[in-house]
PDB file of C-alpha atoms in Angstrom:
ATOM      1  CA  MET A  20       0.000   0.000   0.000  1.00 44.00           C
ATOM      2  CA  SER A  21       1.515   3.327  -1.088  1.00 40.00           C
ATOM      3  CA  THR A  22       1.314   6.480   1.025  1.00 44.00           C
ATOM      4  CA  ALA A  23       2.971   8.736  -1.526  1.00 45.00           C
ATOM      5  CA  GLY A  24      -0.244  10.701  -2.199  1.00 42.00           C
ATOM      6  CA  PRO A  25      -2.291  11.069  -5.360  1.00 44.00           C
ATOM      7  CA  SER A  26      -0.785   9.984  -8.628  1.00 40.00           C
ATOM      8  CA  PRO A  27       0.304  12.704 -11.071  1.00 42.00           C
ATOM      9  CA  LEU A  28      -2.462  11.481 -13.374  1.00 43.00           C
ATOM     10  CA  SER A  29      -5.204  12.143 -10.816  1.00 39.00           C
ATOM     11  CA  VAL A  30      -3.702  15.544  -9.921  1.00 40.00           C
ATOM     12  CA  ASN A  31      -3.716  16.570 -13.613  1.00 42.00           C
ATOM     13  CA  LYS A  32      -7.312  15.407 -13.913  1.00 45.00           C
ATOM     14  CA  THR A  33      -8.248  17.489 -10.852  1.00 47.00           C
ATOM     15  CA  ASN A  34      -6.473  20.576 -12.254  1.00 46.00           C
ATOM     16  CA  ARG A  35      -8.303  20.139 -15.570  1.00 49.00           C
ATOM     17  CA  GLN A  36     -11.637  19.867 -13.759  1.00 50.00           C
ATOM     18  CA  ALA A  37     -10.862  23.017 -11.748  1.00 45.00           C
ATOM     19  CA  LYS A  38     -10.048  24.954 -14.936  1.00 47.00           C
ATOM     20  CA  GLU A  39     -13.259  23.742 -16.602  1.00 49.00           C
ATOM     21  CA  GLU A  40     -15.269  24.653 -13.512  1.00 50.00           C
ATOM     22  CA  LEU A  41     -13.750  28.117 -13.423  1.00 46.00           C
ATOM     23  CA  LEU A  42     -14.577  28.555 -17.078  1.00 71.00           C
ATOM     24  CA  ASN A  43     -18.163  27.463 -16.379  1.00 80.00           C
ATOM     25  CA  GLU A  44     -18.351  29.962 -13.511  1.00 80.00           C
ATOM     26  CA  GLN A  45     -17.144  32.715 -15.838  1.00 85.00           C
ATOM     27  CA  LYS A  46     -19.718  31.709 -18.464  1.00 87.00           C
ATOM     28  CA  GLN A  47     -22.430  31.870 -15.817  1.00 90.00           C
ATOM     29  CA  GLU A  48     -21.216  35.315 -14.660  1.00 90.00           C
ATOM     30  CA  ILE A  49     -21.401  36.622 -18.217  1.00 92.00           C
ATOM     31  CA  ARG A  50     -24.922  35.205 -18.681  1.00 94.00           C
ATOM     32  CA  GLU A  51     -26.074  36.648 -15.331  1.00 94.00           C
ATOM     33  CA  ALA A  52     -24.665  40.099 -16.086  1.00 94.00           C
ATOM     34  CA  PHE A  53     -26.403  40.194 -19.461  1.00 96.00           C
ATOM     35  CA  THR A  54     -29.716  38.981 -18.058  1.00 95.00           C
ATOM     36  CA  LEU A  55     -29.586  41.261 -15.029  1.00 94.00           C
ATOM     37  CA  PHE A  56     -28.902  44.406 -17.036  1.00 94.00           C
ATOM     38  CA  ASP A  57     -31.161  43.635 -19.997  1.00 94.00           C
ATOM     39  CA  LEU A  58     -33.731  45.802 -18.203  1.00 92.00           C
ATOM     40  CA  ASP A  59     -36.433  45.604 -20.866  1.00 91.00           C
ATOM     41  CA  ASN A  60     -35.864  41.846 -21.408  1.00 93.00           C
ATOM     42  CA  ASP A  61     -35.573  42.227 -25.183  1.00 93.00           C
ATOM     43  CA  GLY A  62     -32.415  40.101 -25.503  1.00 93.00           C
ATOM     44  CA  LEU A  63     -30.386  43.200 -26.375  1.00 94.00           C
ATOM     45  CA  LEU A  64     -28.310  45.702 -24.424  1.00 96.00           C
ATOM     46  CA  ASP A  65     -28.345  49.394 -25.217  1.00 95.00           C
ATOM     47  CA  TYR A  66     -25.476  51.739 -24.338  1.00 95.00           C
ATOM     48  CA  HIS A  67     -26.477  52.240 -20.683  1.00 95.00           C
ATOM     49  CA  GLU A  68     -27.268  48.571 -20.066  1.00 95.00           C
ATOM     50  CA  LEU A  69     -23.978  47.519 -21.675  1.00 96.00           C
ATOM     51  CA  LYS A  70     -21.916  50.016 -19.680  1.00 95.00           C
ATOM     52  CA  VAL A  71     -23.379  48.788 -16.369  1.00 94.00           C
ATOM     53  CA  ALA A  72     -23.087  45.099 -17.339  1.00 94.00           C
ATOM     54  CA  LEU A  73     -19.426  45.583 -18.241  1.00 94.00           C
ATOM     55  CA  ARG A  74     -18.763  47.417 -14.982  1.00 91.00           C
ATOM     56  CA  ALA A  75     -20.434  44.594 -13.030  1.00 89.00           C
ATOM     57  CA  LEU A  76     -17.967  42.192 -14.647  1.00 88.00           C
ATOM     58  CA  GLY A  77     -15.010  44.371 -13.638  1.00 84.00           C
ATOM     59  CA  PHE A  78     -14.531  46.318 -16.871  1.00 88.00           C
ATOM     60  CA  ASN A  79     -14.627  50.080 -16.511  1.00 87.00           C
ATOM     61  CA  TYR A  80     -14.911  51.427 -20.044  1.00 92.00           C
ATOM     62  CA  SER A  81     -15.314  55.052 -21.087  1.00 94.00           C
ATOM     63  CA  LYS A  82     -18.364  56.196 -23.051  1.00 95.00           C
ATOM     64  CA  LYS A  83     -16.282  56.187 -26.248  1.00 96.00           C
ATOM     65  CA  GLU A  84     -15.091  52.618 -25.640  1.00 95.00           C
ATOM     66  CA  VAL A  85     -18.617  51.326 -24.930  1.00 96.00           C
ATOM     67  CA  LEU A  86     -19.941  53.018 -28.067  1.00 95.00           C
ATOM     68  CA  SER A  87     -17.074  51.437 -30.019  1.00 95.00           C
ATOM     69  CA  VAL A  88     -18.070  47.967 -28.765  1.00 95.00           C
ATOM     70  CA  ILE A  89     -21.669  48.552 -29.825  1.00 95.00           C
ATOM     71  CA  GLU A  90     -20.557  49.857 -33.215  1.00 94.00           C
ATOM     72  CA  LYS A  91     -18.351  46.814 -33.769  1.00 93.00           C
ATOM     73  CA  TYR A  92     -21.111  44.292 -33.008  1.00 90.00           C
ATOM     74  CA  ASP A  93     -24.257  46.169 -34.105  1.00 86.00           C
ATOM     75  CA  SER A  94     -25.233  44.375 -37.307  1.00 80.00           C
ATOM     76  CA  ASN A  95     -28.510  46.169 -38.038  1.00 82.00           C
ATOM     77  CA  ASP A  96     -27.789  49.758 -36.972  1.00 87.00           C
ATOM     78  CA  GLN A  97     -29.992  49.680 -33.851  1.00 91.00           C
ATOM     79  CA  LYS A  98     -27.182  50.725 -31.461  1.00 93.00           C
ATOM     80  CA  LEU A  99     -27.765  47.478 -29.513  1.00 95.00           C
ATOM     81  CA  ILE A 100     -25.692  44.373 -28.756  1.00 95.00           C
ATOM     82  CA  ARG A 101     -27.016  40.787 -28.710  1.00 94.00           C
ATOM     83  CA  TYR A 102     -26.065  38.214 -26.059  1.00 95.00           C
ATOM     84  CA  ASP A 103     -23.855  36.174 -28.407  1.00 93.00           C
ATOM     85  CA  ASP A 104     -21.817  39.255 -29.291  1.00 94.00           C
ATOM     86  CA  PHE A 105     -21.709  40.392 -25.650  1.00 95.00           C
ATOM     87  CA  TYR A 106     -20.463  36.936 -24.661  1.00 91.00           C
ATOM     88  CA  ARG A 107     -17.826  36.865 -27.415  1.00 89.00           C
ATOM     89  CA  PHE A 108     -16.534  40.328 -26.465  1.00 92.00           C
ATOM     90  CA  VAL A 109     -16.486  39.781 -22.677  1.00 91.00           C
ATOM     91  CA  ALA A 110     -14.981  36.283 -22.942  1.00 87.00           C
ATOM     92  CA  SER A 111     -12.110  37.641 -25.036  1.00 86.00           C
ATOM     93  CA  LYS A 112     -11.490  40.365 -22.446  1.00 87.00           C
ATOM     94  CA  ILE A 113     -11.544  37.879 -19.560  1.00 83.00           C
ATOM     95  CA  VAL A 114      -8.940  35.710 -21.334  1.00 79.00           C
ATOM     96  CA  GLU A 115      -6.707  38.784 -21.759  1.00 80.00           C
ATOM     97  CA  ARG A 116      -6.801  39.671 -18.053  1.00 79.00           C
ATOM     98  CA  ASP A 117      -3.584  39.531 -16.056  1.00 78.00           C
ATOM     99  CA  PRO A 118      -4.191  37.092 -13.175  1.00 82.00           C
ATOM    100  CA  VAL A 119      -1.949  39.085 -10.811  1.00 86.00           C
ATOM    101  CA  GLU A 120      -3.938  42.249 -11.509  1.00 82.00           C
ATOM    102  CA  GLU A 121      -7.173  40.326 -10.902  1.00 80.00           C
ATOM    103  CA  ILE A 122      -5.843  39.116  -7.544  1.00 87.00           C
ATOM    104  CA  LYS A 123      -4.801  42.652  -6.598  1.00 87.00           C
ATOM    105  CA  ARG A 124      -8.282  43.890  -7.508  1.00 84.00           C
ATOM    106  CA  ALA A 125      -9.816  41.148  -5.318  1.00 86.00           C
ATOM    107  CA  PHE A 126      -7.480  42.136  -2.471  1.00 90.00           C
ATOM    108  CA  LYS A 127      -8.857  45.680  -2.607  1.00 89.00           C
ATOM    109  CA  LEU A 128     -12.374  44.300  -2.182  1.00 87.00           C
ATOM    110  CA  PHE A 129     -11.277  42.840   1.149  1.00 91.00           C
ATOM    111  CA  ASP A 130      -9.131  45.858   2.129  1.00 93.00           C
ATOM    112  CA  ASP A 131     -12.032  48.328   2.070  1.00 91.00           C
ATOM    113  CA  ASP A 132     -10.350  50.658   4.564  1.00 93.00           C
ATOM    114  CA  GLY A 133      -7.233  50.968   2.362  1.00 93.00           C
ATOM    115  CA  THR A 134      -4.671  49.917   4.955  1.00 95.00           C
ATOM    116  CA  GLY A 135      -2.846  47.538   2.631  1.00 94.00           C
ATOM    117  CA  LYS A 136      -3.759  44.641   4.920  1.00 96.00           C
ATOM    118  CA  ILE A 137      -6.744  42.350   5.422  1.00 95.00           C
ATOM    119  CA  SER A 138      -7.617  42.571   9.094  1.00 96.00           C
ATOM    120  CA  LEU A 139     -10.036  40.552  11.201  1.00 96.00           C
ATOM    121  CA  LYS A 140     -12.502  43.425  10.777  1.00 96.00           C
ATOM    122  CA  ASN A 141     -12.187  43.245   6.954  1.00 95.00           C
ATOM    123  CA  LEU A 142     -12.592  39.471   6.930  1.00 93.00           C
ATOM    124  CA  ARG A 143     -15.587  39.673   9.279  1.00 94.00           C
ATOM    125  CA  ARG A 144     -17.297  42.153   6.901  1.00 93.00           C
ATOM    126  CA  VAL A 145     -16.669  39.971   3.831  1.00 90.00           C
ATOM    127  CA  ALA A 146     -17.912  36.838   5.627  1.00 90.00           C
ATOM    128  CA  LYS A 147     -21.077  38.692   6.658  1.00 90.00           C
ATOM    129  CA  GLU A 148     -21.630  39.996   3.088  1.00 88.00           C
ATOM    130  CA  LEU A 149     -21.299  36.431   1.794  1.00 86.00           C
ATOM    131  CA  GLY A 150     -23.746  35.148   4.397  1.00 89.00           C
ATOM    132  CA  GLU A 151     -21.091  33.093   6.164  1.00 90.00           C
ATOM    133  CA  ASN A 152     -21.655  32.774   9.904  1.00 91.00           C
ATOM    134  CA  LEU A 153     -18.078  32.380  11.156  1.00 92.00           C
ATOM    135  CA  THR A 154     -16.790  33.156  14.643  1.00 95.00           C
ATOM    136  CA  ASP A 155     -13.899  35.543  15.201  1.00 95.00           C
ATOM    137  CA  ASP A 156     -11.801  32.518  16.244  1.00 95.00           C
ATOM    138  CA  GLU A 157     -12.525  30.815  12.904  1.00 95.00           C
ATOM    139  CA  LEU A 158     -11.735  33.984  10.958  1.00 94.00           C
ATOM    140  CA  MET A 159      -8.536  34.539  12.952  1.00 95.00           C
ATOM    141  CA  ALA A 160      -7.501  30.932  12.249  1.00 95.00           C
ATOM    142  CA  MET A 161      -7.855  31.714   8.525  1.00 92.00           C
ATOM    143  CA  ILE A 162      -5.633  34.772   8.915  1.00 94.00           C
ATOM    144  CA  ASP A 163      -3.080  32.895  11.028  1.00 94.00           C
ATOM    145  CA  GLU A 164      -2.781  30.145   8.414  1.00 92.00           C
ATOM    146  CA  PHE A 165      -1.545  32.579   5.749  1.00 91.00           C
ATOM    147  CA  ASP A 166       0.032  35.333   7.850  1.00 93.00           C
ATOM    148  CA  LEU A 167       3.707  34.865   6.954  1.00 92.00           C
ATOM    149  CA  ASP A 168       5.112  37.797   8.926  1.00 94.00           C
ATOM    150  CA  GLY A 169       3.077  37.164  12.091  1.00 94.00           C
ATOM    151  CA  ASP A 170       1.469  40.614  12.268  1.00 96.00           C
ATOM    152  CA  GLY A 171      -2.088  39.239  12.575  1.00 95.00           C
ATOM    153  CA  GLU A 172      -3.163  40.513   9.157  1.00 96.00           C
ATOM    154  CA  ILE A 173      -2.844  39.455   5.513  1.00 95.00           C
ATOM    155  CA  SER A 174      -0.727  41.735   3.309  1.00 95.00           C
ATOM    156  CA  GLU A 175      -1.174  41.995  -0.450  1.00 94.00           C
ATOM    157  CA  HIS A 176       1.975  39.870  -0.875  1.00 93.00           C
ATOM    158  CA  GLU A 177       0.585  37.179   1.431  1.00 93.00           C
ATOM    159  CA  PHE A 178      -2.766  37.342  -0.410  1.00 92.00           C
ATOM    160  CA  LEU A 179      -0.966  36.859  -3.734  1.00 91.00           C
ATOM    161  CA  ASN A 180       0.785  33.798  -2.280  1.00 89.00           C
ATOM    162  CA  ILE A 181      -2.566  32.331  -1.170  1.00 86.00           C
ATOM    163  CA  CYS A 182      -4.177  32.865  -4.563  1.00 86.00           C
ATOM    164  CA  MET A 183      -1.231  31.760  -6.706  1.00 82.00           C
ATOM    165  CA  GLU A 184      -0.707  28.412  -4.905  1.00 75.00           C
ATOM    166  CA  ASN A 185      -1.505  25.419  -7.106  1.00 52.00           C
TER     167      ASN A 185
END
């Protein structure tokens, strides 16, 4: 009986499944953003709906850029974008994202007080927003697990280490 851990084959299979799941999550996010901001439920987004949908997905485009997207995909001169075109555009932008920049952006969502650290207070707020009912001891245990410098908080560097681990 071997105690060497999972075989490389099963680890690769697990990594593949994780990548596919992430891709499915991203597809679902794109669908939800389109549906949520298609306010008149016509299967099309106008300028304002598109701008808000893009922002909800983490893309902050100027008016000129949003109008350019509509112009590129508007096939019948209605100044509207269909779901398929919205999906194609957003998916290409998600693929182009720098993962380190995405992690830094996520860090800022935790660090809402701008201290450069995720404190117990920050983690408590995020847990509450997510509907997680965790005790301070449980939250502190999460911090302690990844707190490399022992200061009782998670720095951006430590957060990057957590997120970049395979």
